[in-house]
mmCIF file of C-alpha atoms in Angstrom:
data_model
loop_
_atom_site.group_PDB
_atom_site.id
_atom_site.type_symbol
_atom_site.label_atom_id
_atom_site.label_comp_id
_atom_site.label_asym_id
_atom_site.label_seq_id
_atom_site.Cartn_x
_atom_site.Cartn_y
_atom_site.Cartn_z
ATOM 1 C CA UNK Z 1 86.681 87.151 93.860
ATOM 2 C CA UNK Z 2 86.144 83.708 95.270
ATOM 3 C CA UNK Z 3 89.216 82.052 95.926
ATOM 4 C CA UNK Z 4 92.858 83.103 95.668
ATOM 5 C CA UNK Z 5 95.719 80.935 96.480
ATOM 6 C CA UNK Z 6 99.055 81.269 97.223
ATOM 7 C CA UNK Z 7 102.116 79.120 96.119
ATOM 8 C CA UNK Z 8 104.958 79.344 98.587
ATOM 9 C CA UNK Z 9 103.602 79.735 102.343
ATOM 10 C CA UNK Z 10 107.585 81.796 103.190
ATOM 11 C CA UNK Z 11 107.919 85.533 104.294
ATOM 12 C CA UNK Z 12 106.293 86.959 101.393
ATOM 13 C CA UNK Z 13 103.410 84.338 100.965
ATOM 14 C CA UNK Z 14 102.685 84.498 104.608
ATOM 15 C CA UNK Z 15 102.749 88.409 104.595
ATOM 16 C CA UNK Z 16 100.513 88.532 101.326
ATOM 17 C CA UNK Z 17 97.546 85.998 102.872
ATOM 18 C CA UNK Z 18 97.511 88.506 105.539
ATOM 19 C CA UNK Z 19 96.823 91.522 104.105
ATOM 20 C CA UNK Z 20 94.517 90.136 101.906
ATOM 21 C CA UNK Z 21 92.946 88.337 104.969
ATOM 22 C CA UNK Z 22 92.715 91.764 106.289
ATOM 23 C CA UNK Z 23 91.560 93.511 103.015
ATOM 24 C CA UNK Z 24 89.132 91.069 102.746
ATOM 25 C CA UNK Z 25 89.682 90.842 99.047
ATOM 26 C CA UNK Z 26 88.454 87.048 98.992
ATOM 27 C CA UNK Z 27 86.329 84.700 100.389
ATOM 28 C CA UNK Z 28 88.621 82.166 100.339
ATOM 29 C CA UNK Z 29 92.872 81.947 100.875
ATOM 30 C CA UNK Z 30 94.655 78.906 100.371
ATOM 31 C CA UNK Z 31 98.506 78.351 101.153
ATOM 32 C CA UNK Z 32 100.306 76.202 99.559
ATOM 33 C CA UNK Z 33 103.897 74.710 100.122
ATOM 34 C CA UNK Z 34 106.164 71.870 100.128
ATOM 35 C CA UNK Z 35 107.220 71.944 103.904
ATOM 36 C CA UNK Z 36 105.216 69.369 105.869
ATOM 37 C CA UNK Z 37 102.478 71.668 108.089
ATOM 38 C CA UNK Z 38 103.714 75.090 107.515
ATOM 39 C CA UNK Z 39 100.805 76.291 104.924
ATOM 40 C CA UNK Z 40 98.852 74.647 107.834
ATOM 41 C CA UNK Z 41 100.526 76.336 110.816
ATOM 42 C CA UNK Z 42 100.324 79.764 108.918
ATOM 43 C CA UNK Z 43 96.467 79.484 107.906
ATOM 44 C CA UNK Z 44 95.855 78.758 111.979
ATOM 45 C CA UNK Z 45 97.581 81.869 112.679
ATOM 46 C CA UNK Z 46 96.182 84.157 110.167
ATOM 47 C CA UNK Z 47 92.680 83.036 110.750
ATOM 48 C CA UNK Z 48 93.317 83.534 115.156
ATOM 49 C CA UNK Z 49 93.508 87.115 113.792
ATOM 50 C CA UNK Z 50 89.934 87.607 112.596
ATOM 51 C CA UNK Z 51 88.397 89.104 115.691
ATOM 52 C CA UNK Z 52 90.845 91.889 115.851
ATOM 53 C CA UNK Z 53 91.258 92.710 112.281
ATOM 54 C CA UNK Z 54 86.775 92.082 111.640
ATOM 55 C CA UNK Z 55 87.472 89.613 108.765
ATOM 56 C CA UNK Z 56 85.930 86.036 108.214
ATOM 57 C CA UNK Z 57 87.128 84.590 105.145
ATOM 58 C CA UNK Z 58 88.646 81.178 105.154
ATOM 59 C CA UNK Z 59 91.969 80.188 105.375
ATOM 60 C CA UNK Z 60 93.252 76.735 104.553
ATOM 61 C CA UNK Z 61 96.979 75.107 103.970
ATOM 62 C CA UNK Z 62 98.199 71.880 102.463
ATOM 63 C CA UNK Z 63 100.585 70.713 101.016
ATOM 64 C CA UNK Z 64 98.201 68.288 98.363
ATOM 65 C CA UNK Z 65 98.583 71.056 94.799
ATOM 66 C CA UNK Z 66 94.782 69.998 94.776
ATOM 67 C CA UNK Z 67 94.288 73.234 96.987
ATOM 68 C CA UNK Z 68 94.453 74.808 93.980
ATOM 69 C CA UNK Z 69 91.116 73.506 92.526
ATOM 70 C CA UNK Z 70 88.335 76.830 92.211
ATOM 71 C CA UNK Z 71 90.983 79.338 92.223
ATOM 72 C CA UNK Z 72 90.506 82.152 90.230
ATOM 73 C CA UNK Z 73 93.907 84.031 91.099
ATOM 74 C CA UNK Z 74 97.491 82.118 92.158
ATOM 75 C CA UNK Z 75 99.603 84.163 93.514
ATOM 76 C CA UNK Z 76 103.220 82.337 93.225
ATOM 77 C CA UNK Z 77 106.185 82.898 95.905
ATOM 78 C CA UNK Z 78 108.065 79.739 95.988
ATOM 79 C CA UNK Z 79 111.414 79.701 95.314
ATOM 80 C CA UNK Z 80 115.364 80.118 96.552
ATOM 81 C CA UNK Z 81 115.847 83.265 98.034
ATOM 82 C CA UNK Z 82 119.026 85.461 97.044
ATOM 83 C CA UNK Z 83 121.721 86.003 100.041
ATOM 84 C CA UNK Z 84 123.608 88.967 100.446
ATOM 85 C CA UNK Z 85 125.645 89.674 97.456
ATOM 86 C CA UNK Z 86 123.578 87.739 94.869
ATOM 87 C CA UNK Z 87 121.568 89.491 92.366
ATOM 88 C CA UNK Z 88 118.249 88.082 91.510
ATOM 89 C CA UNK Z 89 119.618 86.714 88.695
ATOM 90 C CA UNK Z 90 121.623 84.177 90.612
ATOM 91 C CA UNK Z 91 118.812 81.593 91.371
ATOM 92 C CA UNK Z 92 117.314 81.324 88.055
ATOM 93 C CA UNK Z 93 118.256 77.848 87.458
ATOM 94 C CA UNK Z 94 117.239 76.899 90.957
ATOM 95 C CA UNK Z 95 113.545 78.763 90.973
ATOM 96 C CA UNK Z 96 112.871 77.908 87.460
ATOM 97 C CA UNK Z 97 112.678 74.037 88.277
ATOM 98 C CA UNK Z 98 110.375 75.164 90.894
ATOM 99 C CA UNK Z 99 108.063 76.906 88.882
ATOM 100 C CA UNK Z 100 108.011 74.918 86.167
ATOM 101 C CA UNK Z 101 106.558 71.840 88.888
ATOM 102 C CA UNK Z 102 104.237 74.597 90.095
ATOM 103 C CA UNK Z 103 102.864 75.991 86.795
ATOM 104 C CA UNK Z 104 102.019 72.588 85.914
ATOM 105 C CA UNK Z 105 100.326 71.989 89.052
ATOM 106 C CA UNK Z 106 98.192 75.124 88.061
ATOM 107 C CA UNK Z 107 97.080 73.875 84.739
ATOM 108 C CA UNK Z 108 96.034 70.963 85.925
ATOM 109 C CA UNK Z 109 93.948 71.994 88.722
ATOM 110 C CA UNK Z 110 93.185 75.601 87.937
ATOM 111 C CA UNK Z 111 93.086 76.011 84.408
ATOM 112 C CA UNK Z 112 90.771 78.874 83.986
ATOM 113 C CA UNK Z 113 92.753 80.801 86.986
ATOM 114 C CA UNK Z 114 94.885 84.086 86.591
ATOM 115 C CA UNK Z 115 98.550 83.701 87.588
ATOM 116 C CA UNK Z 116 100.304 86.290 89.924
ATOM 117 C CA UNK Z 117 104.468 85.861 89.315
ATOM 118 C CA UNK Z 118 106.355 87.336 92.278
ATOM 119 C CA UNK Z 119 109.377 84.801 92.359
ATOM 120 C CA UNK Z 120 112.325 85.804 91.178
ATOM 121 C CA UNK Z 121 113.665 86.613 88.600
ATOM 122 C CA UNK Z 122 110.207 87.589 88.616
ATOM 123 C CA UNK Z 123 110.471 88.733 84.612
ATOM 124 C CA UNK Z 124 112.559 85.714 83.473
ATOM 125 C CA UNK Z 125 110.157 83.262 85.250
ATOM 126 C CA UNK Z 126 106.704 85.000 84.225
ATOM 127 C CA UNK Z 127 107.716 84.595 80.941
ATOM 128 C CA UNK Z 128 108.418 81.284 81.371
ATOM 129 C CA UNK Z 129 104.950 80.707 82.913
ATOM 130 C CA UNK Z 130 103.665 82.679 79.730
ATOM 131 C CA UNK Z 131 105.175 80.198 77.666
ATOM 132 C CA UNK Z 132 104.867 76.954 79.560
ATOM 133 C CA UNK Z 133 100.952 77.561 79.690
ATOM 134 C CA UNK Z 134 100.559 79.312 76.217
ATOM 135 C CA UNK Z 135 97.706 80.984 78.055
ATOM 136 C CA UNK Z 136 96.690 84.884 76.840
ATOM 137 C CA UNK Z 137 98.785 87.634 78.368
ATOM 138 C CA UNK Z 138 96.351 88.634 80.289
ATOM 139 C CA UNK Z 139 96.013 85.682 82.865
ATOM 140 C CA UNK Z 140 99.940 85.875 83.374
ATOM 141 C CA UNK Z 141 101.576 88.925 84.800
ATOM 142 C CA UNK Z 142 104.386 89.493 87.607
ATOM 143 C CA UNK Z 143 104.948 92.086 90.679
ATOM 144 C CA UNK Z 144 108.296 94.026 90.253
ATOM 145 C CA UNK Z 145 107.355 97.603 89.318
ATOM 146 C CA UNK Z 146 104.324 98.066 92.149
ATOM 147 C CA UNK Z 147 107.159 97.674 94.978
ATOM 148 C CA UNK Z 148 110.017 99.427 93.070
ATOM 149 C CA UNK Z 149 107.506 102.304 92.572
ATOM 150 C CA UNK Z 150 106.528 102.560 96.361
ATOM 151 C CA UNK Z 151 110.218 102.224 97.704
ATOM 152 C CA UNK Z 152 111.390 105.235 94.909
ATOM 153 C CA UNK Z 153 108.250 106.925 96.709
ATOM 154 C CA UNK Z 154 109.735 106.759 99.997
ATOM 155 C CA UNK Z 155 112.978 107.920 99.127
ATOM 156 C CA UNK Z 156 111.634 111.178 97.208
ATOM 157 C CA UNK Z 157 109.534 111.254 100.790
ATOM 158 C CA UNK Z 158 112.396 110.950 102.914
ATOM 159 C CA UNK Z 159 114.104 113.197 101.294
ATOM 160 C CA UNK Z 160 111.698 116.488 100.676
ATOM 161 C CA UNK Z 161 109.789 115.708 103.780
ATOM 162 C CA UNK Z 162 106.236 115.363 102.096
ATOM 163 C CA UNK Z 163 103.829 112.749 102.755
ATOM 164 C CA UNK Z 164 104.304 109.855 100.539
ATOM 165 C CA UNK Z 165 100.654 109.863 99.858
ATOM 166 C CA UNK Z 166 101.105 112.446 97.358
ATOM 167 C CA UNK Z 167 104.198 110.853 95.674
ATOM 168 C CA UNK Z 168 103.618 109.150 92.292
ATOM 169 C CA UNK Z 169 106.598 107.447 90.647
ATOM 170 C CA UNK Z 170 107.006 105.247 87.696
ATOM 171 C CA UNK Z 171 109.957 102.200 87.300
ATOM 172 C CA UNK Z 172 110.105 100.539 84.366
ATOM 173 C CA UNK Z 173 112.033 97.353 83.010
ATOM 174 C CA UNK Z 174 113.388 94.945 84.414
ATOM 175 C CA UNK Z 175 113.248 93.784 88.116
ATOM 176 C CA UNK Z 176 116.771 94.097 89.114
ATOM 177 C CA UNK Z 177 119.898 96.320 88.729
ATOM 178 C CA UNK Z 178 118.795 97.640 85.475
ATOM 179 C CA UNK Z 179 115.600 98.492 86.307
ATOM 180 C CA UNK Z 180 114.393 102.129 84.973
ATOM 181 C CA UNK Z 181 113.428 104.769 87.181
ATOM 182 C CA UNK Z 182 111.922 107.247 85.297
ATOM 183 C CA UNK Z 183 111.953 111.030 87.236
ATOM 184 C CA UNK Z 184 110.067 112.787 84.579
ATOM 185 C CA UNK Z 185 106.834 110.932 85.224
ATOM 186 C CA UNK Z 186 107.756 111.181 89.094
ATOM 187 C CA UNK Z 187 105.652 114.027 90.428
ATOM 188 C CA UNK Z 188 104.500 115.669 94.189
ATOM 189 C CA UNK Z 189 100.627 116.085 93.760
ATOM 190 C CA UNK Z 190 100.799 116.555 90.332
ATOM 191 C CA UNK Z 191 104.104 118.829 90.726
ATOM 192 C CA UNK Z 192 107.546 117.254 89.693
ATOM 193 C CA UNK Z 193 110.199 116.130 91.340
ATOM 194 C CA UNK Z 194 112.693 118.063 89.515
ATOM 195 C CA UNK Z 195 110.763 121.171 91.649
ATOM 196 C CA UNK Z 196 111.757 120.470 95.020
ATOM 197 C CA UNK Z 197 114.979 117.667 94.461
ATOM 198 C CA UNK Z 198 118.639 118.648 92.466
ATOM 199 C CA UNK Z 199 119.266 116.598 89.624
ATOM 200 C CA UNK Z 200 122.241 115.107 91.526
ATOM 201 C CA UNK Z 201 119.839 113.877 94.478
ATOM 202 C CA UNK Z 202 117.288 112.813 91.921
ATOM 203 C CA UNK Z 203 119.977 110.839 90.446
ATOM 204 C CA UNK Z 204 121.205 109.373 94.177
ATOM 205 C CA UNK Z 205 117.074 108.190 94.695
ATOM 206 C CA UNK Z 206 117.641 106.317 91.255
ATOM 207 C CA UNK Z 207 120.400 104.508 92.312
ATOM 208 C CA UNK Z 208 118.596 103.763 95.558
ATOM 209 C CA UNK Z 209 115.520 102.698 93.777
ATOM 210 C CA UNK Z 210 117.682 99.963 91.924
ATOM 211 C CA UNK Z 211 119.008 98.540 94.740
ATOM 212 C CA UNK Z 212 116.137 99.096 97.715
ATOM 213 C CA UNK Z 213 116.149 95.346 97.912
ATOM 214 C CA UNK Z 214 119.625 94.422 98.053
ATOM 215 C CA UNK Z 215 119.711 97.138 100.796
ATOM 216 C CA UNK Z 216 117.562 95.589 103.265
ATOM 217 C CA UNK Z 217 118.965 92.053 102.186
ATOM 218 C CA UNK Z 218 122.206 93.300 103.451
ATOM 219 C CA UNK Z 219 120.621 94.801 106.537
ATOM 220 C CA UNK Z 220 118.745 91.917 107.655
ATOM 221 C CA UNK Z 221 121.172 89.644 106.768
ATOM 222 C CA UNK Z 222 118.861 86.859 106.971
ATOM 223 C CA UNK Z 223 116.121 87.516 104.751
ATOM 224 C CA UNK Z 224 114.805 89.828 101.652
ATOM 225 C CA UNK Z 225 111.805 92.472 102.114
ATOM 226 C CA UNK Z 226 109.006 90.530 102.591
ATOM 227 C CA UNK Z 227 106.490 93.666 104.088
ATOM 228 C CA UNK Z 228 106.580 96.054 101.090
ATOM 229 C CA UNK Z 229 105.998 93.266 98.655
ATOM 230 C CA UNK Z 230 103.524 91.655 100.576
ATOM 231 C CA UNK Z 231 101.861 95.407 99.893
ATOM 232 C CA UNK Z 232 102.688 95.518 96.673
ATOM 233 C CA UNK Z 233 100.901 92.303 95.758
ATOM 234 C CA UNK Z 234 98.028 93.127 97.870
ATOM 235 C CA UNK Z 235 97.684 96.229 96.198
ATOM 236 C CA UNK Z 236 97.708 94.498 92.529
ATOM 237 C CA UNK Z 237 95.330 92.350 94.194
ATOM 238 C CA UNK Z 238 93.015 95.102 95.037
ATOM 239 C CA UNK Z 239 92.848 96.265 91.339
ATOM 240 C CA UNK Z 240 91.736 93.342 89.992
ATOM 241 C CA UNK Z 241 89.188 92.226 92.479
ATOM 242 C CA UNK Z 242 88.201 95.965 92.498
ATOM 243 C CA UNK Z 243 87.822 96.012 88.760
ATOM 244 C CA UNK Z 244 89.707 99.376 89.774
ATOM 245 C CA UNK Z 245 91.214 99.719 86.187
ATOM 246 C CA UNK Z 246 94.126 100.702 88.252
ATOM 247 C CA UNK Z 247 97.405 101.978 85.988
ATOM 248 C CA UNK Z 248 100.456 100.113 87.626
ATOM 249 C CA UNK Z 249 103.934 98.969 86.373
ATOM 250 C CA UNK Z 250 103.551 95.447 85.982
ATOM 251 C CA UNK Z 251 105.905 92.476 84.840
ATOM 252 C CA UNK Z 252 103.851 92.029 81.401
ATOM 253 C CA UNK Z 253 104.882 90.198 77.828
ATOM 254 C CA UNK Z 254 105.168 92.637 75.357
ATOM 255 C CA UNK Z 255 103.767 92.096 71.886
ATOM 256 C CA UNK Z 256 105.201 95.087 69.729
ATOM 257 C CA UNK Z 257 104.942 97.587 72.784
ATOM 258 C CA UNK Z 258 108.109 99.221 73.208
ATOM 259 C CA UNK Z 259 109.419 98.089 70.218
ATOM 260 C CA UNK Z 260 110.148 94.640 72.282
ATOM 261 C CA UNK Z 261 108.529 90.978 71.431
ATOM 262 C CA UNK Z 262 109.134 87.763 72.887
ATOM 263 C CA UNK Z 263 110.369 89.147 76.554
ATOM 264 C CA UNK Z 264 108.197 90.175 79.898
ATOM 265 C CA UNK Z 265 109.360 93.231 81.451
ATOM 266 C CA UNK Z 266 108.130 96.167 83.850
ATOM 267 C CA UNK Z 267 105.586 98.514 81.790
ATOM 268 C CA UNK Z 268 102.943 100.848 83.027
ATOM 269 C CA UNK Z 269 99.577 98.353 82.849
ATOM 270 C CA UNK Z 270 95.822 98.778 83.470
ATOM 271 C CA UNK Z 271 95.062 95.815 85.945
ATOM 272 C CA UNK Z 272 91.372 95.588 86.314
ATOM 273 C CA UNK Z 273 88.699 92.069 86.254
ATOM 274 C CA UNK Z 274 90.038 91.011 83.028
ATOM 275 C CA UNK Z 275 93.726 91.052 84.631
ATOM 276 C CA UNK Z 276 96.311 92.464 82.618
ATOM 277 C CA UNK Z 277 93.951 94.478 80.301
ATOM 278 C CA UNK Z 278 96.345 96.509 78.635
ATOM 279 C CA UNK Z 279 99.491 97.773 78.048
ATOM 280 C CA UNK Z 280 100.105 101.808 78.223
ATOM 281 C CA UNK Z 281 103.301 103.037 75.693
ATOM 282 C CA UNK Z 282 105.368 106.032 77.160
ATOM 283 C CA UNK Z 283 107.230 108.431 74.939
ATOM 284 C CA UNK Z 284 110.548 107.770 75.971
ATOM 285 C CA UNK Z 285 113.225 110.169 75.990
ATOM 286 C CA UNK Z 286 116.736 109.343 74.391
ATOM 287 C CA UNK Z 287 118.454 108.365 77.504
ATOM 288 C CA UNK Z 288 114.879 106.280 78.960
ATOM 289 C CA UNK Z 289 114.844 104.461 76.098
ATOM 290 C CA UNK Z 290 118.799 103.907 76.152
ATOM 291 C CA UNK Z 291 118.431 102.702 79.845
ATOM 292 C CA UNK Z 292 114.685 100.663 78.960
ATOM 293 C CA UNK Z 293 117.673 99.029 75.772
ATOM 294 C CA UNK Z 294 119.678 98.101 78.420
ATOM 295 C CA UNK Z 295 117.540 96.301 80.793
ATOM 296 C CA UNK Z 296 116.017 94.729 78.258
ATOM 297 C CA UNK Z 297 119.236 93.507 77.167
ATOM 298 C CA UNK Z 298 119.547 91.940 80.775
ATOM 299 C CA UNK Z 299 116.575 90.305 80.586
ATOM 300 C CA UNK Z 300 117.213 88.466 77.357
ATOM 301 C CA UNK Z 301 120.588 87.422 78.668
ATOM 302 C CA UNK Z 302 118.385 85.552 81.477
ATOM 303 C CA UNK Z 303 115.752 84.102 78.712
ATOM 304 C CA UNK Z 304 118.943 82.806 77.329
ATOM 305 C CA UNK Z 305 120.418 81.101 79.850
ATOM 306 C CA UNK Z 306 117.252 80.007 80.611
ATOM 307 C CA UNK Z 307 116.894 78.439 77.035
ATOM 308 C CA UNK Z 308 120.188 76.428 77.179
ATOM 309 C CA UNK Z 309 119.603 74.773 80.842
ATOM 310 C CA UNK Z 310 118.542 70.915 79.870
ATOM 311 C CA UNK Z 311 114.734 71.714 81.027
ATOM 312 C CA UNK Z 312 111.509 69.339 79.790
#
């Protein structure tokens, strides 16, 4: 891949052009944002990294959207972040004014680019991307089951002891407190989880899982995770510049799958050159697909809310 740039030069934008500084996954980075020198400032300090990390791809920042111009992935972070005690839900009406001025930026200047939703809510707002552009599924896709994944993966490591590389995990739905963990696709090198962890632990990781961000939020007081979802996107990143045909629980809009149309939620997706190339359909149990009903029922509720705010 050529160029990648990233909308929102904060925590998680900064974090994300440096791993994929370091990754080397481009040739080019561009930060974007609406503070006067920051993208700038950021680029400049990335870039005085090179001779330690062995990279030499450029890095640029502006704040002119005609940064955008020859990218063939935008990665999009700008936004409100939640405080303590909000859910992500609570700065809908404030991010999606944002990303409506930013997804029209895109189409003007990179119309042939895919688009990389991690603002949130991150399902709410890629849908809204999805339908602001009308451009195929496969260009527009968000990060929310990547990082839920790897944090359930280092509570099921924290808790039996085993290296995390061998943990695989699977979250599905929504990107908030509804999200899915699903245990019976969870499994230690191919073994699962239900082997080594009590169904009442199991159950304590879930509840963990949903609220991994909120819990550093409340620790840090000043600031959401911006390190593991920095990886997270780096690692979607990776798959598609990799043509890895990586399988990955992605923010995707559904077209029949799951029984669901019309919404964008957290399914298990083959990312590869093409993007989102598919969409993989799990045979859900009775209470999955009771607790998948539910947090798709919380995700309408924020398409909704999102349809009666006075928006062009």
């Amino acid at each position: 891949m050529n160029k990648i740039t990233i909308i929102g030069a904060g925590r998680v934008g900064e974090t994300t052009a440096q791993i994929l500084a370091e990754e080397e996954l481009c040739r080019e980075i561009a930060l974007m944002d609406v503070r006067e020198g920051v993208p700038e400032g950021i680029a400049l300090d990335i870039l005085q990294m090179a001779p330690f990390f062995e990279f030499d791809c450029a890095i640029s920042g502006s704040n002119d959207p005609q940064i955008l111009r020859d990218s063939n992935l935008v990665i999009v972070t700008a936004g409100l972040p939640r405080k303590p005690g909000m859910s992500r839900s609570d700065v809908l009406e404030a991010n999606v004014r944002i990303i409506d001025g930013v997804t029209d930026q895109i189409m003007q200047y990179a119309p042939d680019a895919m688009v990389l939703i991690v603002s949130n809510p991150v399902d709410t707002l890629t849908y809204r991307v999805a339908q602001r552009t009308g451009w195929d599924r496969s260009r527009i896709f968000g990060q929310a089951g990547v990082l839920d994944a790897s944090r359930m993966a280092s509570f099921i490591a924290q808790e039996t002891g085993f290296s995390a590389l061998d943990i695989t995990t699977m979250v599905l739905g929504g990107h908030g407190d509804t999200m899915v963990p699903v245990p019976r696709f969870c499994t230690i090198n191919g073994i699962p989880i239900s082997h080594f962890i009590s169904a009442e632990r199991i159950e304590a990781i879930m509840e963990r899982t949903r609220q991994g961000g909120a819990e550093i939020l409340a620790l840090r007081k000043n600031s959401s995770a911006y390190d593991a979802p920095g990886a997270a996107v780096a690692a979607m990143v990776d798959a598609i510049v990799n043509n890895r045909r990586r399988l990955l629980s992605c923010v995707a809009l559904l077209e029949g799958e799951y029984g669901e149309s019309d919404i964008a939620m957290g399914v298990p997706c083959v990312l590869g050159e093409r993007g989102m190339e598919s969409i993989v359909e799990l045979d859900l149990n009775p209470r999955e697909r009771a607790d998948f009903d539910r947090s798709t029922s919380a995700v309408r509720a924020d398409i909704e809310r999102l349809r009666s705010l006075s928006l062009p």
